CSV table of C-alpha atoms in Angstrom, one decimal:
chain,number,residue,atom,x,y,z
L,1,UNK,CA,6.8,28.0,-28.9
L,2,UNK,CA,5.9,24.8,-30.8
L,3,UNK,CA,3.1,24.5,-33.3
L,4,UNK,CA,1.2,22.5,-30.8
L,5,UNK,CA,1.4,25.2,-28.2
L,6,UNK,CA,0.2,27.9,-30.6
L,7,UNK,CA,-2.9,25.9,-31.4
L,8,UNK,CA,-3.8,25.4,-27.8
L,9,UNK,CA,-7.4,25.4,-26.9
L,10,UNK,CA,-6.2,24.7,-23.3
L,11,UNK,CA,-8.3,27.4,-21.7
L,12,UNK,CA,-11.6,26.1,-22.8
L,13,UNK,CA,-13.4,25.0,-19.6
L,14,UNK,CA,-14.8,21.5,-19.5
L,15,UNK,CA,-18.6,21.5,-20.1
L,16,UNK,CA,-21.1,20.0,-17.7
L,17,UNK,CA,-21.0,16.6,-19.3
L,18,UNK,CA,-17.3,16.5,-19.1
L,19,UNK,CA,-17.3,17.4,-15.4
L,20,UNK,CA,-19.9,14.8,-14.7
L,21,UNK,CA,-18.0,12.1,-16.6
L,22,UNK,CA,-14.7,12.8,-14.9
L,23,UNK,CA,-15.5,14.0,-11.5
L,24,UNK,CA,-18.9,14.8,-10.1
L,25,UNK,CA,-21.1,11.8,-11.3
L,26,UNK,CA,-18.4,9.2,-12.0
L,27,UNK,CA,-18.3,6.3,-9.6
L,28,UNK,CA,-16.0,3.3,-9.0
L,29,UNK,CA,-17.8,0.4,-10.6
L,30,UNK,CA,-18.1,-2.9,-8.6
L,31,UNK,CA,-19.6,-5.0,-11.4
L,32,UNK,CA,-19.2,-5.0,-15.2
L,33,UNK,CA,-21.3,-5.7,-18.2
L,34,UNK,CA,-20.0,-8.3,-20.7
L,35,UNK,CA,-19.5,-5.5,-23.3
L,36,UNK,CA,-15.9,-5.9,-24.4
L,37,UNK,CA,-13.2,-3.3,-24.2
L,38,UNK,CA,-11.0,-3.3,-27.2
L,39,UNK,CA,-7.2,-3.0,-27.3
L,40,UNK,CA,-7.7,0.2,-29.3
L,41,UNK,CA,-9.6,1.7,-26.3
L,42,UNK,CA,-6.9,0.6,-23.9
L,43,UNK,CA,-4.3,2.2,-26.1
L,44,UNK,CA,-6.4,5.4,-26.3
L,45,UNK,CA,-6.5,5.6,-22.4
L,46,UNK,CA,-2.8,5.7,-22.3
L,47,UNK,CA,-2.6,8.1,-25.3
L,48,UNK,CA,-4.5,10.6,-23.1
L,49,UNK,CA,-3.0,9.9,-19.7
L,50,UNK,CA,0.7,10.0,-20.9
L,51,UNK,CA,0.5,13.7,-21.7
L,52,UNK,CA,-0.2,15.0,-18.2
L,53,UNK,CA,2.8,16.4,-16.4
L,54,UNK,CA,5.5,14.7,-14.2
L,55,UNK,CA,8.5,16.1,-12.4
L,56,UNK,CA,11.4,16.7,-14.8
L,57,UNK,CA,9.3,14.8,-17.4
L,58,UNK,CA,10.3,11.5,-15.7
L,59,UNK,CA,7.1,9.6,-16.5
L,60,UNK,CA,7.8,6.7,-14.1
L,61,UNK,CA,4.4,5.0,-14.5
L,62,UNK,CA,4.1,1.8,-16.5
L,63,UNK,CA,0.9,-0.1,-17.5
L,64,UNK,CA,0.3,-3.8,-18.0
L,65,UNK,CA,-3.0,-4.3,-19.8
L,66,UNK,CA,-4.5,-7.7,-18.9
L,67,UNK,CA,-7.4,-8.9,-21.1
L,68,UNK,CA,-6.7,-12.5,-22.1
L,69,UNK,CA,-8.3,-15.4,-20.1
L,70,UNK,CA,-4.9,-16.7,-19.2
L,71,UNK,CA,-3.6,-13.3,-18.1
L,72,UNK,CA,-6.7,-12.7,-16.0
L,73,UNK,CA,-6.4,-16.0,-14.3
L,74,UNK,CA,-2.8,-15.3,-13.4
L,75,UNK,CA,-3.8,-11.9,-12.0
L,76,UNK,CA,-6.9,-12.9,-10.1
L,77,UNK,CA,-5.1,-15.4,-7.9
L,78,UNK,CA,-3.1,-12.5,-6.4
L,79,UNK,CA,-6.1,-10.2,-5.8
L,80,UNK,CA,-7.5,-9.9,-2.3
L,81,UNK,CA,-10.5,-12.2,-1.8
L,82,UNK,CA,-13.0,-9.3,-1.8
L,83,UNK,CA,-11.6,-8.2,-5.2
L,84,UNK,CA,-11.3,-11.5,-7.1
L,85,UNK,CA,-14.8,-11.6,-8.5
L,86,UNK,CA,-14.7,-7.9,-9.7
L,87,UNK,CA,-11.4,-8.5,-11.5
L,88,UNK,CA,-12.6,-11.8,-12.9
L,89,UNK,CA,-15.6,-10.1,-14.5
L,90,UNK,CA,-13.9,-6.9,-15.8
L,91,UNK,CA,-13.4,-7.0,-19.6
L,92,UNK,CA,-10.0,-5.5,-19.1
L,93,UNK,CA,-7.7,-4.8,-16.2
L,94,UNK,CA,-4.7,-2.5,-15.9
L,95,UNK,CA,-1.9,-3.2,-13.5
L,96,UNK,CA,-0.2,0.1,-12.9
L,97,UNK,CA,3.5,-0.1,-11.9
L,98,UNK,CA,6.5,2.1,-11.3
L,99,UNK,CA,9.6,1.6,-13.3
L,100,UNK,CA,12.3,1.5,-10.6
L,101,UNK,CA,14.8,2.4,-13.3
L,102,UNK,CA,12.8,5.2,-14.9
L,103,UNK,CA,15.9,7.4,-14.8
L,104,UNK,CA,17.5,5.5,-17.7
L,105,UNK,CA,15.1,7.2,-20.1
L,106,UNK,CA,16.0,10.7,-18.9
L,107,UNK,CA,18.5,11.5,-21.7
L,108,UNK,CA,15.6,10.9,-24.2
L,109,UNK,CA,12.9,12.5,-22.2
L,110,UNK,CA,14.8,15.6,-20.9
L,111,UNK,CA,17.3,16.1,-23.6
L,112,UNK,CA,18.6,19.4,-22.3
L,113,UNK,CA,19.6,17.9,-19.0
L,114,UNK,CA,20.7,14.2,-19.6
L,115,UNK,CA,23.0,14.3,-16.6
L,116,UNK,CA,20.0,14.2,-14.3
L,117,UNK,CA,20.0,10.4,-15.0
L,118,UNK,CA,23.3,10.1,-13.2
L,119,UNK,CA,21.9,12.1,-10.2
L,120,UNK,CA,19.1,9.6,-9.9
L,121,UNK,CA,21.4,6.6,-10.5
L,122,UNK,CA,23.5,7.5,-7.5
L,123,UNK,CA,20.8,8.7,-5.1
L,124,UNK,CA,18.6,5.8,-4.1
L,125,UNK,CA,16.3,7.9,-1.8
L,126,UNK,CA,15.7,10.6,-4.4
L,127,UNK,CA,15.1,8.0,-7.2
L,128,UNK,CA,12.7,6.0,-5.0
L,129,UNK,CA,10.7,9.1,-3.8
L,130,UNK,CA,10.5,10.6,-7.2
L,131,UNK,CA,9.4,7.3,-8.7
L,132,UNK,CA,6.8,6.7,-6.0
L,133,UNK,CA,5.3,10.2,-6.0
L,134,UNK,CA,5.2,10.7,-9.8
L,135,UNK,CA,3.9,7.2,-10.6
L,136,UNK,CA,1.0,7.8,-8.1
L,137,UNK,CA,0.3,11.2,-9.7
L,138,UNK,CA,0.2,9.5,-13.1
L,139,UNK,CA,-2.1,6.8,-11.6
L,140,UNK,CA,-4.6,9.7,-10.9
L,141,UNK,CA,-4.3,10.8,-14.5
L,142,UNK,CA,-4.8,7.3,-15.7
L,143,UNK,CA,-8.1,6.8,-13.7
L,144,UNK,CA,-9.5,10.0,-15.1
L,145,UNK,CA,-8.4,9.0,-18.6
L,146,UNK,CA,-10.3,5.8,-18.3
L,147,UNK,CA,-13.4,7.8,-17.4
L,148,UNK,CA,-12.6,10.2,-20.3
L,149,UNK,CA,-13.2,7.3,-22.7
L,150,UNK,CA,-16.7,6.8,-21.2
L,151,UNK,CA,-15.5,3.7,-19.3
L,152,UNK,CA,-15.8,2.9,-15.6
L,153,UNK,CA,-12.7,2.5,-13.6
L,154,UNK,CA,-12.4,0.3,-10.5
L,155,UNK,CA,-9.1,1.1,-8.8
L,156,UNK,CA,-8.0,-1.4,-6.1
L,157,UNK,CA,-5.0,-1.5,-3.7
L,158,UNK,CA,-6.1,-4.8,-2.3
L,159,UNK,CA,-3.8,-7.3,-3.9
L,160,UNK,CA,-0.5,-9.1,-3.2
L,161,UNK,CA,1.9,-6.8,-4.9
L,162,UNK,CA,4.9,-9.2,-4.4
L,163,UNK,CA,2.9,-12.0,-6.0
L,164,UNK,CA,1.8,-9.8,-8.9
L,165,UNK,CA,5.4,-8.7,-9.5
L,166,UNK,CA,6.7,-12.2,-9.4
L,167,UNK,CA,4.0,-13.3,-11.8
L,168,UNK,CA,4.3,-10.5,-14.4
L,169,UNK,CA,7.5,-8.5,-13.7
L,170,UNK,CA,10.0,-11.2,-13.0
L,171,UNK,CA,13.0,-9.1,-14.0
L,172,UNK,CA,12.3,-6.9,-10.9
L,173,UNK,CA,12.3,-3.6,-12.8
L,174,UNK,CA,8.5,-2.8,-12.6
L,175,UNK,CA,6.8,-2.8,-9.2
L,176,UNK,CA,3.0,-2.9,-9.1
L,177,UNK,CA,1.3,0.0,-7.3
L,178,UNK,CA,-2.5,-0.2,-8.2
L,179,UNK,CA,-4.9,-2.5,-10.1
L,180,UNK,CA,-7.6,-0.9,-12.1
L,181,UNK,CA,-10.6,-2.8,-13.5
L,182,UNK,CA,-11.9,-1.3,-16.7
L,183,UNK,CA,-15.3,-1.8,-18.4
L,184,UNK,CA,-18.9,-0.8,-18.7
L,185,UNK,CA,-20.9,-0.8,-15.5
L,186,UNK,CA,-22.9,-4.0,-14.9
L,187,UNK,CA,-25.9,-4.7,-12.7
L,188,UNK,CA,-26.1,-2.8,-9.4
L,189,UNK,CA,-22.6,-1.5,-10.1
L,190,UNK,CA,-22.4,1.3,-7.4
L,191,UNK,CA,-22.4,1.3,-3.7
L,192,UNK,CA,-24.0,4.3,-2.0
L,193,UNK,CA,-21.7,7.2,-2.5
L,194,UNK,CA,-19.5,7.8,0.5
L,195,UNK,CA,-19.1,11.4,2.0
L,196,UNK,CA,-16.3,13.7,1.1
L,197,UNK,CA,-14.5,15.8,3.6
L,198,UNK,CA,-16.0,19.2,4.5
L,199,UNK,CA,-13.9,21.9,2.8
L,200,UNK,CA,-13.4,23.4,6.3
L,201,UNK,CA,-11.3,20.3,7.1
L,202,UNK,CA,-9.5,19.9,3.8
L,203,UNK,CA,-8.8,23.5,2.6
L,204,UNK,CA,-7.1,26.5,4.1
L,205,UNK,CA,-6.5,30.0,2.8
L,206,UNK,CA,-3.6,32.5,2.9
J,1,UNK,CA,-28.2,2.7,-5.5
J,2,UNK,CA,-28.4,6.3,-4.5
J,3,UNK,CA,-30.3,9.0,-6.4
J,4,UNK,CA,-27.0,10.3,-7.7
J,5,UNK,CA,-26.0,7.0,-9.1
J,6,UNK,CA,-29.3,6.5,-10.9
J,7,UNK,CA,-28.8,9.7,-12.7
J,8,UNK,CA,-25.3,9.0,-13.8
J,9,UNK,CA,-24.1,10.2,-17.2
J,10,UNK,CA,-20.8,8.6,-16.3
J,11,UNK,CA,-20.4,6.7,-19.6
J,12,UNK,CA,-20.6,9.8,-21.8
J,13,UNK,CA,-17.1,10.0,-23.3
J,14,UNK,CA,-15.3,13.3,-23.1
J,15,UNK,CA,-15.5,15.3,-26.4
J,16,UNK,CA,-12.5,16.5,-28.3
J,17,UNK,CA,-12.4,19.9,-26.5
J,18,UNK,CA,-12.5,18.1,-23.2
J,19,UNK,CA,-9.7,15.8,-24.2
J,20,UNK,CA,-7.6,18.7,-25.4
J,21,UNK,CA,-8.3,20.8,-22.3
J,22,UNK,CA,-7.3,18.0,-19.9
J,23,UNK,CA,-4.8,15.9,-21.7
J,24,UNK,CA,-3.6,16.3,-25.2
J,25,UNK,CA,-3.2,20.1,-25.7
J,26,UNK,CA,-2.9,21.3,-22.1
J,27,UNK,CA,0.6,22.5,-21.0
J,28,UNK,CA,2.3,23.5,-17.9
J,29,UNK,CA,2.3,27.3,-17.9
J,30,UNK,CA,5.6,29.1,-17.0
J,31,UNK,CA,4.2,32.6,-17.1
J,32,UNK,CA,0.8,34.0,-16.1
J,33,UNK,CA,-1.4,36.9,-17.3
J,34,UNK,CA,-2.6,39.4,-14.7
J,35,UNK,CA,-6.2,38.1,-15.1
J,36,UNK,CA,-7.3,37.3,-11.5
J,37,UNK,CA,-8.5,33.9,-10.3
J,38,UNK,CA,-11.3,34.3,-7.8
J,39,UNK,CA,-11.8,32.3,-4.6
J,40,UNK,CA,-15.0,30.9,-6.1
J,41,UNK,CA,-12.9,29.4,-8.9
J,42,UNK,CA,-10.4,27.9,-6.4
J,43,UNK,CA,-13.3,26.4,-4.4
J,44,UNK,CA,-14.7,25.0,-7.6
J,45,UNK,CA,-11.4,23.2,-8.4
J,46,UNK,CA,-11.6,21.4,-5.2
J,47,UNK,CA,-15.3,20.7,-5.6
J,48,UNK,CA,-14.4,18.7,-8.7
J,49,UNK,CA,-11.2,17.1,-7.5
J,50,UNK,CA,-12.6,15.9,-4.2
J,51,UNK,CA,-15.0,13.4,-5.8
J,52,UNK,CA,-12.3,11.2,-7.5
J,53,UNK,CA,-11.6,7.9,-5.7
J,54,UNK,CA,-9.1,7.1,-2.9
J,55,UNK,CA,-8.3,3.9,-1.1
J,56,UNK,CA,-11.0,3.2,1.6
J,57,UNK,CA,-12.2,6.8,0.9
J,58,UNK,CA,-9.4,8.1,3.0
J,59,UNK,CA,-8.9,11.4,1.1
J,60,UNK,CA,-5.6,12.3,2.6
J,61,UNK,CA,-4.9,15.4,0.4
J,62,UNK,CA,-5.2,18.9,1.8
J,63,UNK,CA,-5.0,22.2,0.0
J,64,UNK,CA,-3.7,25.6,1.1
J,65,UNK,CA,-4.9,28.2,-1.4
J,66,UNK,CA,-2.4,31.2,-1.4
J,67,UNK,CA,-3.6,34.4,-3.1
J,68,UNK,CA,-2.9,37.3,-0.8
J,69,UNK,CA,0.2,39.4,-1.2
J,70,UNK,CA,1.4,38.5,2.3
J,71,UNK,CA,0.7,34.8,1.7
J,72,UNK,CA,2.6,34.7,-1.6
J,73,UNK,CA,5.6,36.5,0.0
J,74,UNK,CA,5.7,33.9,2.7
J,75,UNK,CA,5.5,31.1,0.1
J,76,UNK,CA,7.9,32.5,-2.5
J,77,UNK,CA,10.9,32.6,-0.1
J,78,UNK,CA,10.7,28.8,0.2
J,79,UNK,CA,10.5,28.1,-3.5
J,80,UNK,CA,13.6,27.0,-5.5
J,81,UNK,CA,15.3,30.0,-7.2
J,82,UNK,CA,14.1,28.8,-10.6
J,83,UNK,CA,10.5,28.8,-9.4
J,84,UNK,CA,10.3,32.0,-7.4
J,85,UNK,CA,9.4,34.3,-10.3
J,86,UNK,CA,6.6,32.0,-11.6
J,87,UNK,CA,5.1,31.6,-8.2
J,88,UNK,CA,5.3,35.4,-7.6
J,89,UNK,CA,3.4,36.1,-10.9
J,90,UNK,CA,0.7,33.4,-10.6
J,91,UNK,CA,-2.7,34.9,-9.6
J,92,UNK,CA,-3.2,32.0,-7.2
J,93,UNK,CA,-1.1,29.1,-5.8
J,94,UNK,CA,-2.1,25.9,-4.2
J,95,UNK,CA,0.1,24.2,-1.8
J,96,UNK,CA,-0.9,20.5,-1.8
J,97,UNK,CA,-0.2,18.6,1.4
J,98,UNK,CA,-0.9,15.3,3.0
J,99,UNK,CA,-2.7,15.2,6.3
J,100,UNK,CA,-0.5,12.9,8.4
J,101,UNK,CA,-3.5,12.1,10.7
J,102,UNK,CA,-6.0,11.6,7.9
J,103,UNK,CA,-7.2,8.4,9.6
J,104,UNK,CA,-8.9,10.4,12.3
J,105,UNK,CA,-11.6,11.2,9.7
J,106,UNK,CA,-12.3,7.6,8.8
J,107,UNK,CA,-15.3,7.1,11.2
J,108,UNK,CA,-17.0,9.9,9.2
J,109,UNK,CA,-15.7,9.0,5.8
J,110,UNK,CA,-16.1,5.2,6.0
J,111,UNK,CA,-19.0,4.8,8.4
J,112,UNK,CA,-19.5,1.1,7.9
J,113,UNK,CA,-15.8,0.4,8.9
J,114,UNK,CA,-14.8,3.0,11.6
J,115,UNK,CA,-12.3,0.5,13.2
J,116,UNK,CA,-10.0,1.1,10.3
J,117,UNK,CA,-9.0,4.4,12.0
J,118,UNK,CA,-7.5,2.3,14.8
J,119,UNK,CA,-5.6,0.0,12.3
J,120,UNK,CA,-4.0,3.1,10.8
J,121,UNK,CA,-3.4,4.7,14.2
J,122,UNK,CA,-1.3,1.7,15.3
J,123,UNK,CA,0.5,0.9,12.0
J,124,UNK,CA,2.9,3.8,11.2
J,125,UNK,CA,4.1,2.2,8.0
J,126,UNK,CA,0.7,1.5,6.6
J,127,UNK,CA,-0.5,5.0,7.6
J,128,UNK,CA,2.5,6.7,6.0
J,129,UNK,CA,2.3,4.7,2.7
J,130,UNK,CA,-1.5,5.0,2.3
J,131,UNK,CA,-1.2,8.8,3.0
J,132,UNK,CA,1.7,9.2,0.5
J,133,UNK,CA,0.2,7.2,-2.3
J,134,UNK,CA,-3.3,8.5,-2.1
J,135,UNK,CA,-2.4,12.2,-1.6
J,136,UNK,CA,-0.2,11.9,-4.8
J,137,UNK,CA,-3.1,10.2,-6.6
J,138,UNK,CA,-5.3,13.1,-5.5
J,139,UNK,CA,-2.7,15.6,-6.6
J,140,UNK,CA,-3.1,14.1,-10.1
J,141,UNK,CA,-6.9,14.7,-9.9
J,142,UNK,CA,-6.3,18.2,-8.6
J,143,UNK,CA,-4.0,19.2,-11.6
J,144,UNK,CA,-6.6,18.0,-14.0
J,145,UNK,CA,-9.4,19.7,-12.1
J,146,UNK,CA,-7.5,23.0,-12.5
J,147,UNK,CA,-7.5,22.4,-16.2
J,148,UNK,CA,-11.1,21.5,-16.2
J,149,UNK,CA,-11.9,25.0,-15.1
J,150,UNK,CA,-10.0,26.3,-18.2
J,151,UNK,CA,-7.1,27.4,-16.1
J,152,UNK,CA,-3.4,26.6,-16.5
J,153,UNK,CA,-1.7,24.6,-13.8
J,154,UNK,CA,2.0,24.8,-13.1
J,155,UNK,CA,3.0,22.0,-10.7
J,156,UNK,CA,6.4,22.2,-9.0
J,157,UNK,CA,8.3,19.9,-6.8
J,158,UNK,CA,11.2,22.5,-6.5
J,159,UNK,CA,10.7,24.1,-3.1
J,160,UNK,CA,11.9,23.7,0.5
J,161,UNK,CA,9.1,21.5,2.0
J,162,UNK,CA,10.4,21.8,5.6
J,163,UNK,CA,10.4,25.6,5.2
J,164,UNK,CA,6.9,25.6,3.7
J,165,UNK,CA,5.6,23.3,6.5
J,166,UNK,CA,7.2,25.5,9.2
J,167,UNK,CA,5.8,28.6,7.6
J,168,UNK,CA,2.2,27.5,7.0
J,169,UNK,CA,1.6,24.2,8.9
J,170,UNK,CA,3.3,24.8,12.2
J,171,UNK,CA,1.3,22.3,14.1
J,172,UNK,CA,3.0,19.5,12.1
J,173,UNK,CA,-0.1,17.8,10.9
J,174,UNK,CA,0.0,18.8,7.2
J,175,UNK,CA,3.1,18.0,5.1
J,176,UNK,CA,3.5,19.8,1.8
J,177,UNK,CA,4.0,17.5,-1.3
J,178,UNK,CA,3.6,19.8,-4.4
J,179,UNK,CA,3.1,23.5,-5.2
J,180,UNK,CA,0.8,24.3,-8.1
J,181,UNK,CA,0.7,27.7,-9.8
J,182,UNK,CA,-2.8,28.5,-11.1
J,183,UNK,CA,-3.8,31.2,-13.6
J,184,UNK,CA,-4.3,32.1,-17.2
J,185,UNK,CA,-1.2,31.7,-19.4
J,186,UNK,CA,0.8,34.9,-19.9
J,187,UNK,CA,3.4,35.8,-22.6
J,188,UNK,CA,5.4,32.9,-24.0
J,189,UNK,CA,4.0,30.6,-21.4
J,190,UNK,CA,5.1,27.3,-22.8
J,191,UNK,CA,8.4,25.6,-23.4
J,192,UNK,CA,8.7,23.2,-26.3
J,193,UNK,CA,6.8,20.1,-25.5
J,194,UNK,CA,9.0,17.3,-24.2
J,195,UNK,CA,8.7,13.8,-25.6
J,196,UNK,CA,6.6,11.1,-24.1
J,197,UNK,CA,7.8,7.5,-23.7
J,198,UNK,CA,7.1,5.2,-26.6
J,199,UNK,CA,4.2,2.9,-25.7
J,200,UNK,CA,6.6,0.0,-26.4
J,201,UNK,CA,8.6,1.2,-23.3
J,202,UNK,CA,5.7,2.0,-21.1
J,203,UNK,CA,3.0,-0.6,-21.8
J,204,UNK,CA,2.8,-4.4,-21.8
J,205,UNK,CA,0.0,-6.8,-22.6
J,206,UNK,CA,-1.2,-10.0,-21.1
């Protein structure tokens, strides 16, 4: 066991505030206050999200943080019409992407099994499905890590991913999967909360 | 705004214990103590995870909670050899699945745009990609919700998904995507922690 593991407080349940902040009361913000979000906060989001688990420690998710005026202009033009205004007003925006060549990091990330890099290199279907699944899993971690910082997240699938990729990832290695507005809620930031599935429709027992 | 939204404590940052429990100190457990996990705890995991956002509120993830001896026997035989013992010793196991006909719930889940159900019904590629991406996103929420309860999660992709689907989801509607052991850590539960990518390799700025 590592020193980290021995000091684990990992079985401390989240208190009520924590559960509210991450799950039960958190909402997708549709408007943002002008309060800035600093680069240190953006780095901190990733410093949380990066620790959550992925298959064979592959960590295929990549993050482009957009917060300059020029960067935002380049991004907004590829957003769906209904999302342009939200993205234009968010203090910071994260473009989440999958690294299509994530397997090249495997010798460093999974040092006891470096040969897995070659397995992925020669199996396109396995590489693609592992990258897609685990980057989406990490996108879930990322959204909750935004909330963990006390910030509102606004995830959006409505954008031209080919346009975003050509704009920001011209070498073709990263492929955008989700855009997440990040900031403090503005005026009338929430729509009415939509229903969740009844557990009778979403869970079974054996 | 709804009553829920007005009472939002959503901008309260997670405290240090919360960040440890969910992200920085939490680890994937490889052995479990005999301490039982009750059905009430399993229901509570889902009561947290279900609130986190999905595209167009589609919520395609489904959960089969396995905790009877018979259910576990049926599941273990489809796990990869290296995972059989862990799954056999976990007090509870969740089989996460995607509902391939998730769009049939759209009229109830997105009441102002029920016609989206028909768009998904007639577009196989869009239905499949939306289901895959959002169920994986929700799998990320689910793993962190397990941790939020103070429990250890052991997510595993190493199982025969066709076998699991034939065993538990014979009607063909749910397709398994991930198996998650759930319990309290046992003896020597952690491997050494594996490295995470350097932010220089995983993040960019614009």
